[in-house]
CSV table of C-alpha atoms and ligand atoms in Angstrom, one decimal:
chain,number,residue,atom,x,y,z
G,1,MET,CA,-18.5,-2.0,74.9
G,2,THR,CA,-15.1,-2.7,76.5
G,3,ARG,CA,-12.0,-1.2,75.0
G,4,TYR,CA,-10.7,-4.7,74.1
G,5,ALA,CA,-13.9,-5.7,72.4
G,6,SER,CA,-13.9,-2.6,70.2
G,7,LEU,CA,-10.2,-3.1,69.4
G,8,GLY,CA,-11.0,-6.7,68.5
G,9,ILE,CA,-13.8,-5.7,66.1
G,10,ALA,CA,-11.6,-3.0,64.5
G,11,MET,CA,-8.9,-5.6,64.0
G,12,ALA,CA,-11.3,-8.1,62.5
G,13,ALA,CA,-12.6,-5.5,60.1
G,14,MET,CA,-9.1,-4.7,58.9
G,15,ILE,CA,-8.4,-8.4,58.4
G,16,THR,CA,-11.6,-9.0,56.4
G,17,ALA,CA,-11.3,-5.7,54.5
G,18,ILE,CA,-15.0,-5.2,55.0
G,19,PRO,CA,-15.9,-1.7,56.2
G,20,LEU,CA,-16.6,-1.7,59.9
G,21,GLY,CA,-20.3,-2.5,60.6
G,22,VAL,CA,-21.0,-3.8,57.1
G,23,GLN,CA,-22.8,-7.1,57.2
G,24,ALA,CA,-21.5,-9.9,54.9
G,25,ARG,CA,-24.1,-10.6,52.1
G,26,THR,CA,-25.6,-14.0,52.7
G,27,MET,CA,-26.9,-16.0,49.7
G,28,ASN,CA,-28.9,-19.3,50.0
G,29,MET,CA,-27.8,-22.4,48.1
G,30,ALA,CA,-30.5,-25.0,47.9
G,31,PHE,CA,-30.3,-28.7,47.1
G,32,THR,CA,-32.3,-31.8,47.8
G,33,PRO,CA,-29.8,-34.4,49.1
G,34,PRO,CA,-28.7,-34.2,52.8
G,35,ALA,CA,-25.9,-31.9,53.9
G,36,ASP,CA,-23.6,-35.0,54.2
G,37,SER,CA,-23.6,-35.8,50.5
G,38,HIS,CA,-21.9,-35.0,47.2
G,39,TYR,CA,-24.0,-31.8,46.9
G,40,GLY,CA,-23.2,-30.8,50.4
G,41,ASP,CA,-19.4,-31.2,49.7
G,42,ALA,CA,-19.9,-29.1,46.6
G,43,GLY,CA,-21.8,-26.5,48.6
G,44,ARG,CA,-19.1,-26.3,51.2
G,45,ALA,CA,-16.4,-25.9,48.6
G,46,PHE,CA,-18.4,-23.1,47.0
G,47,ALA,CA,-18.8,-21.4,50.3
G,48,GLU,CA,-15.1,-21.6,51.2
G,49,LYS,CA,-14.0,-20.3,47.8
G,50,ILE,CA,-16.4,-17.4,47.6
G,51,ALA,CA,-15.4,-16.4,51.2
G,52,GLU,CA,-11.8,-16.5,50.3
G,53,LEU,CA,-12.2,-14.6,47.0
G,54,SER,CA,-14.5,-11.9,48.5
G,55,ASP,CA,-12.6,-11.5,51.8
G,56,GLY,CA,-15.8,-12.5,53.6
G,57,GLU,CA,-18.1,-10.1,51.7
G,58,PHE,CA,-20.2,-13.0,50.6
G,59,GLU,CA,-21.5,-15.9,52.8
G,60,ILE,CA,-23.3,-19.0,51.5
G,61,ALA,CA,-26.1,-20.4,53.6
G,62,LEU,CA,-26.5,-24.1,52.6
G,63,ARG,CA,-30.1,-25.2,52.4
G,64,PRO,CA,-29.9,-29.0,52.1
G,65,ALA,CA,-32.5,-31.8,52.1
G,66,GLY,CA,-35.1,-30.0,50.2
G,67,ALA,CA,-35.4,-27.2,52.8
G,68,LEU,CA,-36.4,-24.7,50.1
G,69,GLY,CA,-38.4,-27.3,48.1
G,70,GLY,CA,-37.9,-29.8,45.2
G,71,GLU,CA,-35.6,-29.1,42.3
G,72,ARG,CA,-38.4,-27.6,40.1
G,73,ASP,CA,-39.5,-25.3,43.0
G,74,VAL,CA,-36.0,-24.1,43.5
G,75,ILE,CA,-35.4,-23.4,39.8
G,76,GLU,CA,-38.6,-21.4,39.8
G,77,GLY,CA,-37.3,-19.6,42.9
G,78,LEU,CA,-34.1,-18.7,41.0
G,79,GLN,CA,-36.1,-17.3,38.1
G,80,ILE,CA,-38.1,-14.9,40.4
G,81,GLY,CA,-35.1,-14.2,42.7
G,82,THR,CA,-36.4,-15.7,46.0
G,83,VAL,CA,-33.5,-18.2,45.9
G,84,GLU,CA,-30.0,-17.1,44.8
G,85,LEU,CA,-28.2,-20.4,44.1
G,86,THR,CA,-28.7,-24.1,43.7
G,87,ILE,CA,-27.0,-27.4,42.9
G,88,SER,CA,-29.5,-29.4,41.0
G,89,SER,CA,-29.7,-32.5,38.9
G,90,THR,CA,-30.6,-31.7,35.3
G,91,GLY,CA,-33.6,-34.0,35.6
G,92,PRO,CA,-36.4,-31.4,35.8
G,93,ILE,CA,-34.3,-28.6,34.2
G,94,GLY,CA,-35.3,-29.6,30.7
G,95,ASN,CA,-38.7,-28.1,31.5
G,96,PHE,CA,-37.0,-24.7,31.8
G,97,VAL,CA,-34.0,-25.0,29.5
G,98,PRO,CA,-34.9,-27.5,26.7
G,99,ALA,CA,-31.4,-28.0,25.5
G,100,VAL,CA,-30.6,-29.7,28.9
G,101,TYR,CA,-32.9,-32.6,27.9
G,102,ALA,CA,-30.2,-33.9,25.5
G,103,LEU,CA,-28.0,-34.6,28.5
G,104,ASP,CA,-30.4,-37.0,30.2
G,105,PHE,CA,-31.0,-39.5,27.4
G,106,PRO,CA,-30.5,-43.1,28.5
G,107,PHE,CA,-27.1,-44.8,27.8
G,108,LEU,CA,-25.8,-41.6,26.1
G,109,PHE,CA,-22.6,-41.2,28.1
G,110,LYS,CA,-20.1,-44.1,28.0
G,111,ASP,CA,-18.5,-43.4,31.4
G,112,TYR,CA,-17.5,-40.6,33.8
G,113,ASP,CA,-14.4,-39.5,31.9
G,114,SER,CA,-16.5,-39.2,28.7
G,115,ALA,CA,-19.2,-37.2,30.5
G,116,HIS,CA,-16.6,-34.8,32.0
G,117,GLN,CA,-14.9,-34.4,28.6
G,118,VAL,CA,-18.2,-33.4,27.0
G,119,LEU,CA,-19.5,-31.2,29.8
G,120,ASP,CA,-16.2,-29.4,30.3
G,121,GLY,CA,-15.9,-28.8,26.5
G,122,GLU,CA,-17.7,-26.6,24.0
G,123,ILE,CA,-20.9,-28.7,24.1
G,124,GLY,CA,-21.2,-28.3,27.9
G,125,GLN,CA,-20.5,-24.5,27.7
G,126,GLU,CA,-23.1,-24.1,24.9
G,127,ILE,CA,-25.8,-25.7,27.1
G,128,LEU,CA,-24.8,-23.6,30.1
G,129,ASP,CA,-25.1,-20.5,28.0
G,130,GLN,CA,-28.7,-21.4,27.2
G,131,PHE,CA,-29.6,-20.9,30.9
G,132,SER,CA,-29.4,-17.1,30.4
G,133,ASN,CA,-32.4,-17.2,28.1
G,134,HIS,CA,-34.5,-18.4,31.1
G,135,GLY,CA,-33.7,-16.1,34.0
G,136,LEU,CA,-30.9,-18.4,35.1
G,137,VAL,CA,-27.1,-18.5,35.0
G,138,GLY,CA,-25.4,-21.9,34.5
G,139,LEU,CA,-22.2,-21.4,36.4
G,140,ALA,CA,-20.6,-24.9,36.1
G,141,TRP,CA,-21.3,-28.6,35.6
G,142,ALA,CA,-21.2,-30.5,38.8
G,143,GLU,CA,-22.1,-34.2,39.2
G,144,ASN,CA,-24.9,-36.4,40.4
G,145,GLY,CA,-23.7,-39.7,38.8
G,146,PHE,CA,-24.8,-42.7,36.9
G,147,ARG,CA,-28.3,-43.7,37.9
G,148,HIS,CA,-29.3,-47.2,39.1
G,149,VAL,CA,-32.6,-48.8,39.9
G,150,THR,CA,-33.7,-49.7,43.5
G,151,ASN,CA,-36.9,-51.4,44.6
G,152,SER,CA,-38.3,-53.7,47.2
G,153,ILE,CA,-40.4,-56.0,45.1
G,154,ARG,CA,-37.9,-58.2,43.3
G,155,PRO,CA,-34.2,-58.2,42.1
G,156,ILE,CA,-34.1,-56.6,38.7
G,157,GLU,CA,-31.9,-59.0,36.6
G,158,THR,CA,-33.5,-58.3,33.1
G,159,PRO,CA,-35.8,-55.6,31.6
G,160,ALA,CA,-38.7,-58.0,32.0
G,161,ASP,CA,-38.3,-57.7,35.8
G,162,LEU,CA,-39.3,-54.0,35.5
G,163,GLU,CA,-42.8,-55.1,34.3
G,164,GLY,CA,-45.5,-53.3,36.3
G,165,LEU,CA,-43.0,-51.9,38.8
G,166,LYS,CA,-44.2,-48.5,40.2
G,167,LEU,CA,-41.0,-46.7,39.7
G,168,ARG,CA,-40.5,-43.0,40.7
G,169,THR,CA,-38.7,-41.0,38.1
G,170,MET,CA,-37.6,-37.4,38.0
G,171,GLU,CA,-40.0,-34.9,36.3
G,172,ASN,CA,-38.3,-35.7,33.0
G,173,GLU,CA,-40.4,-36.9,30.1
G,174,VAL,CA,-37.5,-38.8,28.5
G,175,HIS,CA,-37.0,-40.8,31.7
G,176,ILE,CA,-40.8,-41.4,32.0
G,177,ALA,CA,-40.9,-42.6,28.4
G,178,ALA,CA,-37.9,-44.8,28.8
G,179,PHE,CA,-39.2,-46.7,31.8
G,180,LYS,CA,-42.7,-47.0,30.2
G,181,ALA,CA,-41.1,-48.5,27.2
G,182,ALA,CA,-39.3,-51.0,29.4
G,183,GLY,CA,-42.6,-52.1,30.9
G,184,ALA,CA,-42.5,-50.3,34.3
G,185,ALA,CA,-45.2,-48.0,35.6
G,186,PRO,CA,-43.2,-44.7,36.0
G,187,THR,CA,-44.4,-42.1,38.5
G,188,PRO,CA,-42.7,-38.7,38.2
G,189,MET,CA,-42.3,-36.8,41.5
G,190,SER,CA,-40.0,-34.4,43.3
G,191,TRP,CA,-37.2,-36.0,45.3
G,192,THR,CA,-38.7,-34.4,48.4
G,193,GLU,CA,-41.7,-36.9,48.2
G,194,VAL,CA,-39.7,-40.0,47.4
G,195,LEU,CA,-38.6,-41.4,50.8
G,196,THR,CA,-42.1,-41.0,52.3
G,197,SER,CA,-43.7,-42.6,49.2
G,198,LEU,CA,-41.3,-45.6,49.4
G,199,GLN,CA,-42.1,-45.9,53.1
G,200,GLN,CA,-45.8,-45.8,52.5
G,201,GLY,CA,-45.6,-48.2,49.6
G,202,THR,CA,-47.2,-45.9,47.1
G,203,ILE,CA,-44.2,-46.6,44.9
G,204,ASP,CA,-42.1,-49.7,44.7
G,205,GLY,CA,-38.8,-48.2,43.7
G,206,GLN,CA,-36.8,-45.3,42.3
G,207,GLU,CA,-33.7,-44.7,40.3
G,208,ASN,CA,-30.7,-42.6,41.5
G,209,PRO,CA,-26.9,-42.7,41.7
G,210,ILE,CA,-25.1,-44.6,44.5
G,211,THR,CA,-24.3,-41.3,46.2
G,212,ILE,CA,-28.0,-40.6,46.7
G,213,VAL,CA,-28.7,-44.1,47.9
G,214,THR,CA,-25.9,-44.0,50.5
G,215,ALA,CA,-26.5,-40.3,51.5
G,216,ASN,CA,-30.2,-41.3,52.4
G,217,ASN,CA,-29.4,-44.7,53.9
G,218,MET,CA,-31.9,-46.1,51.4
G,219,TRP,CA,-31.1,-49.7,52.5
G,220,GLU,CA,-33.6,-49.0,55.3
G,221,ILE,CA,-36.4,-48.8,52.7
G,222,GLN,CA,-35.1,-50.6,49.6
G,223,ASP,CA,-34.0,-54.2,49.4
G,224,ASN,CA,-32.5,-54.4,45.9
G,225,ILE,CA,-30.3,-52.2,43.7
G,226,THR,CA,-29.4,-53.1,40.1
G,227,LEU,CA,-26.4,-51.2,38.7
G,228,THR,CA,-28.1,-50.4,35.4
G,229,GLY,CA,-26.2,-47.1,34.9
G,230,HIS,CA,-29.1,-46.2,32.6
G,231,VAL,CA,-28.6,-42.4,32.7
G,232,TYR,CA,-25.6,-40.2,33.5
G,233,SER,CA,-27.1,-37.5,35.7
G,234,PRO,CA,-25.2,-34.2,35.6
G,235,ALA,CA,-25.7,-31.6,38.3
G,236,VAL,CA,-25.6,-27.9,37.6
G,237,VAL,CA,-24.4,-25.1,39.8
G,238,ALA,CA,-26.9,-22.4,38.8
G,239,MET,CA,-27.7,-18.9,40.0
G,240,SER,CA,-30.6,-16.5,39.7
G,241,ALA,CA,-29.9,-14.1,36.9
G,242,ILE,CA,-31.5,-11.4,39.0
G,243,HIS,CA,-28.8,-11.8,41.7
G,244,TYR,CA,-26.0,-12.5,39.2
G,245,ASP,CA,-26.7,-9.4,37.2
G,246,ALA,CA,-26.5,-7.3,40.4
G,247,LEU,CA,-22.9,-8.3,40.9
G,248,THR,CA,-19.9,-6.5,39.5
G,249,PRO,CA,-17.9,-8.3,36.7
G,250,GLU,CA,-15.2,-9.1,39.3
G,251,GLN,CA,-17.8,-10.6,41.7
G,252,GLN,CA,-19.3,-12.5,38.9
G,253,ASP,CA,-15.9,-14.1,38.2
G,254,TRP,CA,-15.7,-15.0,41.9
G,255,PHE,CA,-19.0,-16.9,41.6
G,256,ARG,CA,-17.8,-18.7,38.5
G,257,GLN,CA,-14.6,-19.8,40.2
G,258,ALA,CA,-16.5,-20.9,43.3
G,259,ALA,CA,-18.9,-22.9,41.1
G,260,HIS,CA,-15.9,-24.7,39.5
G,261,ALA,CA,-14.6,-25.6,42.9
G,262,ALA,CA,-18.0,-26.9,43.8
G,263,ALA,CA,-18.1,-29.0,40.6
G,264,GLN,CA,-14.8,-30.6,41.3
G,265,ALA,CA,-15.7,-31.3,44.9
G,266,SER,CA,-18.9,-33.1,43.8
G,267,ARG,CA,-17.0,-35.2,41.2
G,268,ALA,CA,-14.4,-36.2,43.9
G,269,THR,CA,-17.1,-37.4,46.3
G,270,VAL,CA,-19.0,-39.3,43.5
G,271,ALA,CA,-15.7,-41.0,42.4
G,272,LYS,CA,-15.0,-42.1,46.0
G,273,ASN,CA,-18.5,-43.2,46.6
G,274,GLU,CA,-18.8,-45.3,43.4
G,275,VAL,CA,-16.4,-47.7,45.1
G,276,GLU,CA,-17.1,-47.3,48.8
G,277,GLY,CA,-20.8,-47.0,48.3
G,278,ILE,CA,-21.2,-50.5,46.9
G,279,ALA,CA,-19.5,-52.0,49.9
G,280,GLN,CA,-21.6,-49.8,52.2
G,281,MET,CA,-24.9,-51.0,50.6
G,282,LYS,CA,-23.9,-54.6,50.9
G,283,GLU,CA,-22.8,-54.2,54.5
G,284,ASN,CA,-26.2,-52.8,55.2
G,285,GLY,CA,-28.0,-55.8,53.7
G,286,MET,CA,-28.9,-54.4,50.3
G,287,ASN,CA,-29.0,-57.0,47.5
G,288,VAL,CA,-26.6,-55.4,44.9
G,289,ILE,CA,-26.9,-56.8,41.3
G,290,GLU,CA,-23.7,-55.6,39.8
G,291,THR,CA,-23.7,-57.1,36.3
G,292,ILE,CA,-26.5,-57.0,33.8
G,293,ASP,CA,-27.0,-57.6,30.1
G,294,LYS,CA,-26.7,-53.8,29.3
G,295,ALA,CA,-27.6,-54.4,25.6
G,296,ALA,CA,-31.0,-55.8,26.7
G,297,PHE,CA,-31.7,-52.6,28.7
G,298,VAL,CA,-30.5,-50.4,25.9
G,299,LYS,CA,-32.9,-52.2,23.6
G,300,ALA,CA,-35.8,-51.9,26.1
G,301,VAL,CA,-35.5,-48.1,26.4
G,302,GLN,CA,-34.8,-47.4,22.6
G,303,PRO,CA,-38.5,-46.3,22.0
G,304,ALA,CA,-37.8,-43.3,24.2
G,305,TYR,CA,-35.1,-42.2,21.8
G,306,ASP,CA,-37.4,-42.8,18.9
G,307,GLN,CA,-40.0,-40.7,20.6
G,308,TYR,CA,-37.9,-37.8,21.8
G,309,ALA,CA,-34.5,-37.6,20.1
G,310,ASP,CA,-36.1,-35.6,17.1
G,311,GLN,CA,-37.8,-33.3,19.6
G,312,TYR,CA,-34.6,-32.5,21.5
G,313,SER,CA,-32.0,-31.6,18.8
G,314,PRO,CA,-30.9,-34.9,17.3
G,315,GLU,CA,-27.7,-33.1,16.1
G,316,LEU,CA,-26.8,-32.2,19.7
G,317,ILE,CA,-27.3,-35.9,20.7
G,318,GLN,CA,-25.1,-37.0,17.8
G,319,ARG,CA,-22.4,-34.4,18.7
G,320,ILE,CA,-22.4,-35.8,22.2
G,321,ARG,CA,-22.0,-39.3,20.9
G,322,ASP,CA,-19.3,-38.2,18.4
G,323,ALA,CA,-17.4,-36.4,21.1
G,324,GLN,CA,-17.0,-39.7,23.0
G,325,GLN,CA,-15.3,-41.6,20.2
U,1,EAX,O1,-30.4,-34.1,42.4
U,1,EAX,O2,-34.5,-36.0,42.1
U,1,EAX,C1,-33.5,-36.8,41.9
U,1,EAX,O3,-33.7,-38.1,41.8
U,1,EAX,C2,-32.1,-36.2,42.0
U,1,EAX,O4,-31.2,-37.2,41.6
U,1,EAX,C3,-31.8,-35.8,43.4
U,1,EAX,O5,-32.7,-34.9,43.8
U,1,EAX,C4,-30.4,-35.1,43.4
């Protein structure tokens, strides 16, 4: 090694404060949307913040587009320690942390500000704290967004238009019940199977926020979107308890700070896309139904509440409603 090269490395070590020859610790952060998405922006914000706080001791390897599996697979990976971090919708997480189910009830959150107020308050923290009972650490509430229905069979103007529609849902029994009650034929599956299933015609449609539709150029395989806003879909920045518990208290605080930076980044991208995404979908030929009789859709999915609200802490659902007055 030349004298200059060894001098350069020695200087680099001094700058990064990492002992010479010590490798940065790389942790995987898995998510299902593409790298160029609200979750990708969140992941990059996390990576930047943790590198800054740890002086380069920790590096985050983003694993976008389902590289490490669907959201359920990844949560199981966190529990056994094969995956360190994830940004995930809450959709399938109720199967692991039951309290999370309360967040995914249809038409529960009035708007984005109300959702942020609840999630960033005591209710949101109470639910994050529940993760630790299941081998997980809920670090912060990020954002997926209000979910809308896309399909290529017919424009959805009223709940009756959902009749018989083979609609993919997340692996979430409240969502399945809601769309069954509305007359659709819900098919739960991991996001990693959705695009292929739509292309093959094994399903007619799906439901997701605008940011997912635009991040995946879904106008290529879906003709219509109806802005039902039927569910507010939080995303959680979560960590494997195995890996979190191996950190020092100072390092744990770094990860919490980085998770909050990620959460804010996801919300900023969603807010931007809520406006720009509609124009983008129209420019790409998608038929965008922007106004619906929301009361009719609320009525159509009410049986899902009747079926599940008692099972998933009715008092928590009432507290979420009351907190939005
Ligand atoms: O978390 O599975 C879904 O529809 C989710 O919205 C997506 O994976 C982003």
